[in-house]
Amino acid sequence: MHFTKEDFGKDFKWGVSTAAYQIEGAHDLDGKGTSIWDSFSNKKRKITNGHNGNIACDFYHQYPQDLELIKQLNIPNYRFSISWSRILPNGTGEINFKGVAYYNRVIDLCLELGIEPWVTIYHWDLPEALHAKGGWTNREVLNWFSEYVQCCIKYFGDRVKHWMVLNEPMVFTGAGYFLGVHAPGKVGLSNFLAAAHHAALCQAEGGRILRSHQQEYKIGTTFSYSHIDPLRENHEKDLRAVVKVDALLNRLFLEPLLGMGYPMKDLKILQKIERFMLPGDEQKLAFQMDFVGLQNYTREIVSHAPLMPFVQAKIIKANKRKVTHTLMNWEVYPASIYQALKRWNNYPAIKEILVTENGAAFHDHLVENEVHDAERLQYLQDHIEQVLKAQKEGVKVNGYFVWTLMDNFEWAEGYHPRFGLIHVDFDTQKRTIKNSGKWYSQLLLDRKL
Ligand code: GCO
């Protein structure tokens, strides 16, 4: 290993990330309302192999052992999300106190074990009852979301100090409202732009509500980001394709938050978002976060594609390019995280960056209670090294969270891609720490103790 934890400084936040729908299971227990992911994943042919998150890792029941494992791995920070419909079964109105009690047990046990809870308020599982009223495409979502944020503060805000408002708005609006491959399975430009604008408003509004409640909170929100290169270097049309895809995938939600508005100049089709804007919205889109969460896994290569609607560009997947890739068909390209950090550092309005997700899915083999996941270990090591390189060059990056604690429900791909530091046998719920997990725990071992 070419680095130690100390190289990153005392304040650097090391952690691990999960999301409610991917791990909790207990989809209809103790008064929980249905979410769009419950209904989407239980429809035919939406998820690979017909999988769903009804049971997942059964974290709802297994959390005491799982939090113990986090402690055993020396991981000081745990990022997880709250399921909106577990505490507000209809999205608004009536509170489900059993759901509230469950999150209180999780939070209290984290604190007892010396693990700092980092809460993502929205990680994609909108209450179905709100979807029935249009969900993210209905501007009313601003009121529903504000009420939900206030509930999170009311019931958990005395102990939770670190908050992330949204998880990857580009993915849940793009995959969920344009491509239809994620819940709620809607398609089309209008649905997408409406959902995108309302999500961008909520991301800032969520920040304002948290801030007005407590000055001391550390408030952030997270974004997917992939460095983008042209297929043919110095090819003018490919370079133009890069600019457009970058505006869509990397800048659409970040820049309005930073007070820069939507990147319409570089992607003309985005002008249509103005149809959904009311006077004063431009200002409402902006909020000064304490940190922004970078979620990086790969880079993309794009080429000019005149027949592709809206962007005239296409992404060339890793297997077509015959480069090393993960089970998600994402190129292994550690420099992407460095390039992302360097670029974000140039935005004056970004105060601090935390890597809130990075990780990889590979074929894992459980043999005699061990998983020798050499590729994942190498992946993590190489990416963490790139984070250090950026930090040494002055980038204000101050944290790194692995995606993810344990193998879990990987959305449209079901349980096949395993991203965990811990192996999960989904028939028995048995956990086995992988070699990558052992390596991470060694890295985080406090040598001063
Ligand atoms: C994401 C999600 C995770 C995914 C991970 C791997 O933000 O996309 O937070 O839920 O599982 O990114 O695809």
Coordinates of C-alpha atoms in Angstrom, one line a residue, residues 26 47 61 146 197 245 289 296 313:
A26 CA -39.3 -5.5 5.6
I47 CA -35.6 -6.2 -12.7
H61 CA -34.0 -7.0 11.6
S146 CA -40.5 19.9 3.0
H197 CA -36.7 21.0 -12.0
V245 CA -23.3 14.9 -22.4
M289 CA -24.1 23.5 1.1
N296 CA -17.8 8.3 -8.9
A313 CA -24.2 11.8 -28.8

